[in-house]
Short mmCIF file of C-alpha atoms in Angstrom, two decimals:
data_model
loop_
_atom_site.label_atom_id
_atom_site.label_comp_id
_atom_site.label_asym_id
_atom_site.label_seq_id
_atom_site.Cartn_x
_atom_site.Cartn_y
_atom_site.Cartn_z
CA UNK A 13 8.14 -21.43 22.49
CA UNK A 14 7.88 -18.95 25.38
CA UNK A 15 11.05 -17.20 24.22
CA UNK A 16 9.69 -16.86 20.68
CA UNK A 17 6.44 -15.44 21.98
CA UNK A 18 8.33 -12.95 24.16
CA UNK A 19 10.47 -11.88 21.20
CA UNK A 20 7.36 -11.43 19.07
CA UNK A 21 5.61 -9.31 21.71
CA UNK A 22 8.77 -7.25 22.28
CA UNK A 23 9.10 -6.59 18.55
CA UNK A 24 5.43 -5.57 18.36
CA UNK A 25 5.81 -3.07 21.22
CA UNK A 26 9.05 -1.70 19.77
CA UNK A 27 7.31 -1.17 16.44
CA UNK A 28 4.45 0.69 18.11
CA UNK A 29 6.90 2.96 19.96
CA UNK A 30 8.45 3.92 16.63
CA UNK A 31 5.07 5.05 15.32
CA UNK A 32 4.88 8.74 16.09
CA UNK A 33 3.52 10.19 12.85
CA UNK A 34 0.41 12.37 12.78
CA UNK A 35 -1.82 9.65 11.35
CA UNK A 36 0.09 6.50 12.29
CA UNK A 37 -2.80 5.32 14.49
CA UNK A 38 -5.24 5.47 11.56
CA UNK A 39 -6.60 2.70 9.40
CA UNK A 40 -4.92 2.38 6.00
CA UNK A 41 -6.07 2.52 2.39
CA UNK A 42 -3.63 0.47 0.31
CA UNK A 43 -3.67 0.39 -3.49
CA UNK A 44 -1.68 -1.80 -5.86
CA UNK A 45 -1.13 -1.16 -9.57
CA UNK A 46 0.56 -3.51 -12.04
CA UNK A 47 3.40 -1.83 -13.92
CA UNK A 48 5.96 -2.87 -16.50
CA UNK A 49 5.92 -6.58 -17.23
CA UNK A 50 2.61 -7.43 -18.89
CA UNK A 51 0.87 -10.53 -17.53
CA UNK A 52 3.76 -11.18 -15.14
CA UNK A 53 3.27 -7.74 -13.60
CA UNK A 54 -0.46 -8.35 -13.20
CA UNK A 55 0.26 -11.68 -11.55
CA UNK A 56 2.81 -9.96 -9.29
CA UNK A 57 0.22 -7.35 -8.33
CA UNK A 58 -2.09 -10.18 -7.23
CA UNK A 59 0.76 -11.81 -5.27
CA UNK A 60 1.32 -8.51 -3.42
CA UNK A 61 -2.42 -8.15 -2.76
CA UNK A 62 -2.51 -11.62 -1.23
CA UNK A 63 0.61 -10.85 0.83
CA UNK A 64 -0.91 -7.72 2.37
CA UNK A 65 -4.29 -9.34 3.00
CA UNK A 66 -2.57 -12.30 4.71
CA UNK A 67 -0.47 -9.92 6.84
CA UNK A 68 -3.53 -7.91 7.89
CA UNK A 69 -5.53 -11.02 8.74
CA UNK A 70 -2.70 -12.33 10.92
CA UNK A 71 -2.71 -8.99 12.75
CA UNK A 72 -6.48 -9.34 13.34
CA UNK A 73 -7.22 -6.28 11.23
CA UNK A 74 -10.51 -6.00 9.39
CA UNK A 75 -9.71 -6.16 5.67
CA UNK A 76 -12.19 -4.82 3.14
CA UNK A 77 -11.50 -5.30 -0.58
CA UNK A 78 -12.86 -2.07 -2.04
CA UNK A 79 -12.11 -2.60 -5.71
CA UNK A 80 -10.32 -5.13 -7.93
CA UNK A 81 -9.69 -4.83 -11.66
CA UNK A 82 -8.80 -8.31 -13.00
CA UNK A 83 -6.07 -8.80 -15.60
CA UNK A 84 -6.85 -10.16 -19.07
CA UNK A 85 -5.01 -13.48 -18.61
CA UNK A 86 -4.09 -13.67 -14.93
CA UNK A 87 -3.66 -11.57 -11.81
CA UNK A 88 -4.99 -8.04 -11.42
CA UNK A 89 -4.38 -4.67 -13.04
CA UNK A 90 -5.15 -2.86 -9.80
CA UNK A 91 -6.75 -3.28 -6.40
CA UNK A 92 -7.62 -1.19 -3.37
CA UNK A 93 -8.12 -2.53 0.14
CA UNK A 94 -9.13 -0.85 3.38
CA UNK A 95 -7.20 -2.17 6.40
CA UNK A 96 -9.16 -1.14 9.48
CA UNK A 97 -7.58 -1.10 12.91
CA UNK A 98 -5.19 0.86 15.16
CA UNK A 99 -1.72 1.57 13.75
CA UNK A 100 -2.52 0.04 10.36
CA UNK A 101 -1.33 3.10 8.44
CA UNK A 102 1.76 3.55 10.58
CA UNK A 103 2.84 -0.03 9.96
CA UNK A 104 2.03 -0.08 6.25
CA UNK A 105 3.24 3.37 5.22
CA UNK A 106 6.75 2.06 4.50
CA UNK A 107 5.31 -0.27 1.83
CA UNK A 108 4.66 2.69 -0.45
CA UNK A 109 6.82 2.58 -3.57
CA UNK A 110 7.87 0.38 -6.45
CA UNK A 111 8.21 -3.37 -5.88
CA UNK A 112 10.17 -5.59 -8.29
CA UNK A 113 9.82 -9.32 -8.99
CA UNK A 114 12.47 -11.45 -10.73
CA UNK A 115 11.54 -15.05 -11.56
CA UNK A 116 11.14 -17.67 -14.27
CA UNK A 117 7.87 -16.60 -15.83
CA UNK A 118 5.06 -19.19 -15.59
CA UNK A 119 3.57 -17.45 -18.64
CA UNK A 120 6.63 -17.89 -20.88
CA UNK A 121 6.62 -21.11 -22.89
CA UNK A 122 10.43 -20.88 -23.13
CA UNK A 123 10.78 -20.63 -19.33
CA UNK A 124 12.82 -17.43 -19.47
CA UNK A 125 13.55 -15.13 -16.54
CA UNK A 126 11.36 -12.04 -16.40
CA UNK A 127 11.43 -8.84 -14.36
CA UNK A 128 8.15 -7.18 -13.53
CA UNK A 129 7.04 -4.25 -11.41
CA UNK A 130 4.08 -3.14 -9.33
CA UNK A 131 3.50 0.05 -7.38
CA UNK A 132 2.00 0.30 -3.91
CA UNK A 133 0.45 3.43 -2.44
CA UNK A 134 -0.69 3.78 1.18
CA UNK A 135 -2.71 6.63 2.64
CA UNK A 136 -4.42 7.00 6.04
CA UNK A 137 -8.16 6.81 6.44
CA UNK A 138 -9.16 10.33 7.46
CA UNK A 139 -11.43 10.79 10.47
CA UNK A 140 -14.86 12.28 9.81
CA UNK A 141 -14.18 15.41 11.86
CA UNK A 142 -11.33 16.50 9.57
CA UNK A 143 -12.69 19.08 7.15
CA UNK A 144 -12.32 18.20 3.48
CA UNK A 145 -14.87 20.03 1.36
CA UNK A 146 -16.61 17.87 -1.22
CA UNK A 147 -19.30 19.80 -3.05
CA UNK A 148 -22.07 17.75 -4.68
CA UNK A 149 -21.76 19.77 -7.88
CA UNK A 150 -18.09 18.70 -8.15
CA UNK A 151 -19.03 15.02 -8.26
CA UNK A 152 -19.96 12.82 -11.19
CA UNK A 153 -21.56 9.68 -9.78
CA UNK A 154 -22.15 6.68 -12.05
CA UNK A 155 -23.58 3.25 -11.30
CA UNK A 156 -22.80 0.02 -13.09
CA UNK A 157 -22.86 -3.72 -12.69
CA UNK A 158 -20.10 -5.13 -10.51
CA UNK A 159 -17.53 -7.10 -12.50
CA UNK A 160 -17.16 -10.82 -11.99
CA UNK A 161 -15.86 -13.98 -13.58
CA UNK A 162 -19.19 -14.93 -15.17
CA UNK A 163 -21.66 -17.68 -14.41
CA UNK A 164 -24.06 -17.49 -11.50
CA UNK A 165 -21.99 -14.84 -9.70
CA UNK A 166 -22.46 -12.10 -12.30
CA UNK A 167 -24.19 -9.13 -10.69
CA UNK A 168 -27.60 -8.50 -12.29
CA UNK A 169 -28.14 -5.06 -10.73
CA UNK A 170 -26.11 -1.86 -10.84
CA UNK A 171 -24.60 -1.94 -7.34
CA UNK A 172 -21.11 -0.76 -8.29
CA UNK A 173 -20.37 2.96 -8.00
CA UNK A 174 -17.84 5.15 -9.77
CA UNK A 175 -17.29 8.67 -8.41
CA UNK A 176 -15.29 11.23 -10.37
CA UNK A 177 -14.15 14.40 -8.59
CA UNK A 178 -14.36 16.82 -11.50
CA UNK A 179 -11.93 19.56 -10.27
CA UNK A 180 -9.07 17.10 -9.63
CA UNK A 181 -9.97 14.25 -11.97
CA UNK A 182 -9.68 11.71 -9.11
CA UNK A 183 -11.76 8.59 -9.81
CA UNK A 184 -12.83 6.13 -7.11
CA UNK A 185 -14.61 2.86 -7.86
CA UNK A 186 -16.24 0.61 -5.27
CA UNK A 187 -18.04 -2.58 -6.26
CA UNK A 188 -17.64 -5.16 -3.50
CA UNK A 189 -20.27 -4.01 -1.01
CA UNK A 190 -23.73 -5.59 -0.96
CA UNK A 191 -25.64 -2.50 -2.00
CA UNK A 192 -25.22 0.60 -4.12
CA UNK A 193 -25.56 2.78 -1.02
CA UNK A 194 -22.73 1.04 0.84
CA UNK A 195 -20.52 1.19 -2.25
CA UNK A 196 -21.23 4.92 -2.53
CA UNK A 197 -20.43 5.56 1.14
CA UNK A 198 -17.16 3.61 0.93
CA UNK A 199 -16.19 5.38 -2.31
CA UNK A 200 -16.87 8.80 -0.74
CA UNK A 201 -14.75 7.87 2.27
CA UNK A 202 -11.80 6.94 0.02
CA UNK A 203 -12.31 10.04 -2.13
CA UNK A 204 -12.18 12.19 0.99
CA UNK A 205 -8.91 10.57 2.07
CA UNK A 206 -7.37 11.02 -1.38
CA UNK A 207 -8.39 14.68 -1.55
CA UNK A 208 -6.82 15.27 1.85
CA UNK A 209 -3.67 13.45 0.77
CA UNK A 210 -3.57 15.58 -2.40
CA UNK A 211 -3.67 18.79 -0.37
CA UNK A 212 -1.00 17.47 1.99
CA UNK A 213 1.15 16.47 -0.98
CA UNK A 214 0.89 20.00 -2.38
CA UNK A 215 2.22 21.38 0.91
CA UNK A 216 5.06 18.83 0.93
CA UNK A 217 5.98 19.72 -2.65
CA UNK A 218 5.99 23.40 -1.71
CA UNK A 219 8.23 22.65 1.27
CA UNK A 220 10.64 20.66 -0.89
CA UNK A 221 10.71 23.50 -3.41
CA UNK A 222 11.56 26.02 -0.70
CA UNK A 223 14.44 23.95 0.69
CA UNK A 224 15.68 22.94 -2.76
CA UNK A 225 15.02 19.18 -2.51
CA UNK A 226 13.95 17.13 -5.49
CA UNK A 227 12.78 13.54 -5.34
CA UNK A 228 12.36 11.53 -8.49
CA UNK A 229 9.81 8.76 -8.57
CA UNK A 230 10.51 6.29 -11.36
CA UNK A 231 10.46 2.58 -12.14
CA UNK A 232 14.18 2.49 -11.46
CA UNK A 233 13.63 3.52 -7.84
CA UNK A 234 12.23 0.24 -6.49
CA UNK A 235 12.13 -0.01 -2.72
CA UNK A 236 12.15 -3.81 -2.60
CA UNK A 237 13.07 -6.74 -4.84
CA UNK A 238 11.59 -10.23 -4.64
CA UNK A 239 14.09 -12.52 -6.36
CA UNK A 240 12.97 -16.09 -7.05
CA UNK A 241 15.65 -17.00 -9.63
CA UNK A 242 18.54 -17.86 -9.80
CA UNK A 243 18.38 -17.73 -5.97
CA UNK A 244 15.69 -16.79 -3.48
CA UNK A 245 15.85 -13.58 -1.46
CA UNK A 246 13.73 -10.54 -0.68
CA UNK A 247 15.83 -7.39 -0.35
CA UNK A 248 14.77 -3.96 0.86
CA UNK A 249 16.91 -1.40 -0.94
CA UNK A 250 16.44 1.29 1.72
CA UNK A 251 17.42 -0.67 4.80
CA UNK A 252 19.54 -3.30 2.96
CA UNK A 253 17.66 -6.00 4.87
CA UNK A 254 17.69 -9.38 3.13
CA UNK A 255 15.33 -12.24 3.98
CA UNK A 256 15.80 -15.64 2.40
CA UNK A 257 12.49 -17.18 3.49
CA UNK A 258 10.75 -15.81 0.40
CA UNK A 259 7.68 -18.06 0.62
CA UNK A 260 7.00 -16.88 4.17
CA UNK A 261 7.34 -13.24 3.14
CA UNK A 262 4.89 -13.70 0.27
CA UNK A 263 2.53 -15.38 2.75
CA UNK A 264 2.35 -12.18 4.80
CA UNK A 265 5.39 -12.38 7.08
CA UNK A 266 6.56 -8.80 6.49
CA UNK A 267 6.87 -7.58 10.09
CA UNK A 268 10.68 -7.64 9.90
CA UNK A 269 10.58 -5.26 6.91
CA UNK A 270 8.10 -2.98 8.67
CA UNK A 271 10.28 -2.81 11.79
CA UNK A 272 13.52 -2.20 9.88
CA UNK A 273 11.90 0.54 7.80
CA UNK A 274 10.62 2.33 10.90
CA UNK A 275 14.08 2.16 12.50
CA UNK A 276 15.69 3.38 9.27
CA UNK A 277 13.14 6.18 8.90
CA UNK A 278 13.64 7.26 12.50
CA UNK A 279 17.41 7.53 12.00
CA UNK A 280 16.92 9.36 8.71
CA UNK A 281 14.64 11.92 10.38
CA UNK A 282 17.18 12.47 13.17
CA UNK A 283 19.90 13.04 10.60
CA UNK A 284 17.75 15.54 8.69
CA UNK A 285 17.02 17.49 11.86
CA UNK A 286 20.74 17.61 12.71
CA UNK A 287 21.55 18.82 9.21
CA UNK A 288 18.88 21.54 9.48
CA UNK A 289 20.32 22.72 12.82
CA UNK A 290 23.78 22.93 11.29
CA UNK A 291 22.46 25.05 8.43
CA UNK A 292 20.77 27.46 10.85
#
């Protein structure tokens, strides 16, 4: 037991050492969207949501479910969570991308194998002192009743808030706080982070254009596959890491993937720098 605890602590410290990005110490805003695959994809999106919430809880992070859009039959169409705590963004940033699930569908009466997809985006929570201009006249703020599953839990007052940033078309919805004010404050915080990320993305796209790099983002570019049939394995297509304890992974045990991604990313960055030096 002592050896296992030592190995766990060593792995944790090694992971932290690998976190050297500008905002790696920040809290993280993680969003999940169901993709191709119908009800199976919506169920998969819920499975991923549970996986990340379980991981964050095990790490003693404060997890706040900002918004959830339920699916028609099962699962969710989308969800956004705020993972608050040091290094949350740095550890979760490698989860960004397309995730694929292969399994016998529980929603298929003929018990056929289905492939479904969900996308994950991760952005850092931006500190208040970072200047991102949000003009009141650029905002369309709407209130509504928070969604629920019916019965006694249906919200009778308009506590949910939807904010649309008119110049960019970015829409943020928050409905899980106790009051309209708290929902509005949380929504503005996420909007601020997304506007900052948008500006940073524009700079990155400009940089890629100048150096002639093109990166395609498509459903065929999944970063990880969760295969439950005909065998069980979770494979990361970037690092080639394979883990056969699928149930544990889906229960939040993703530290090994986080560590391998950070090591892989570190080596990739070193290689890029060497290639740039050779060109100059």
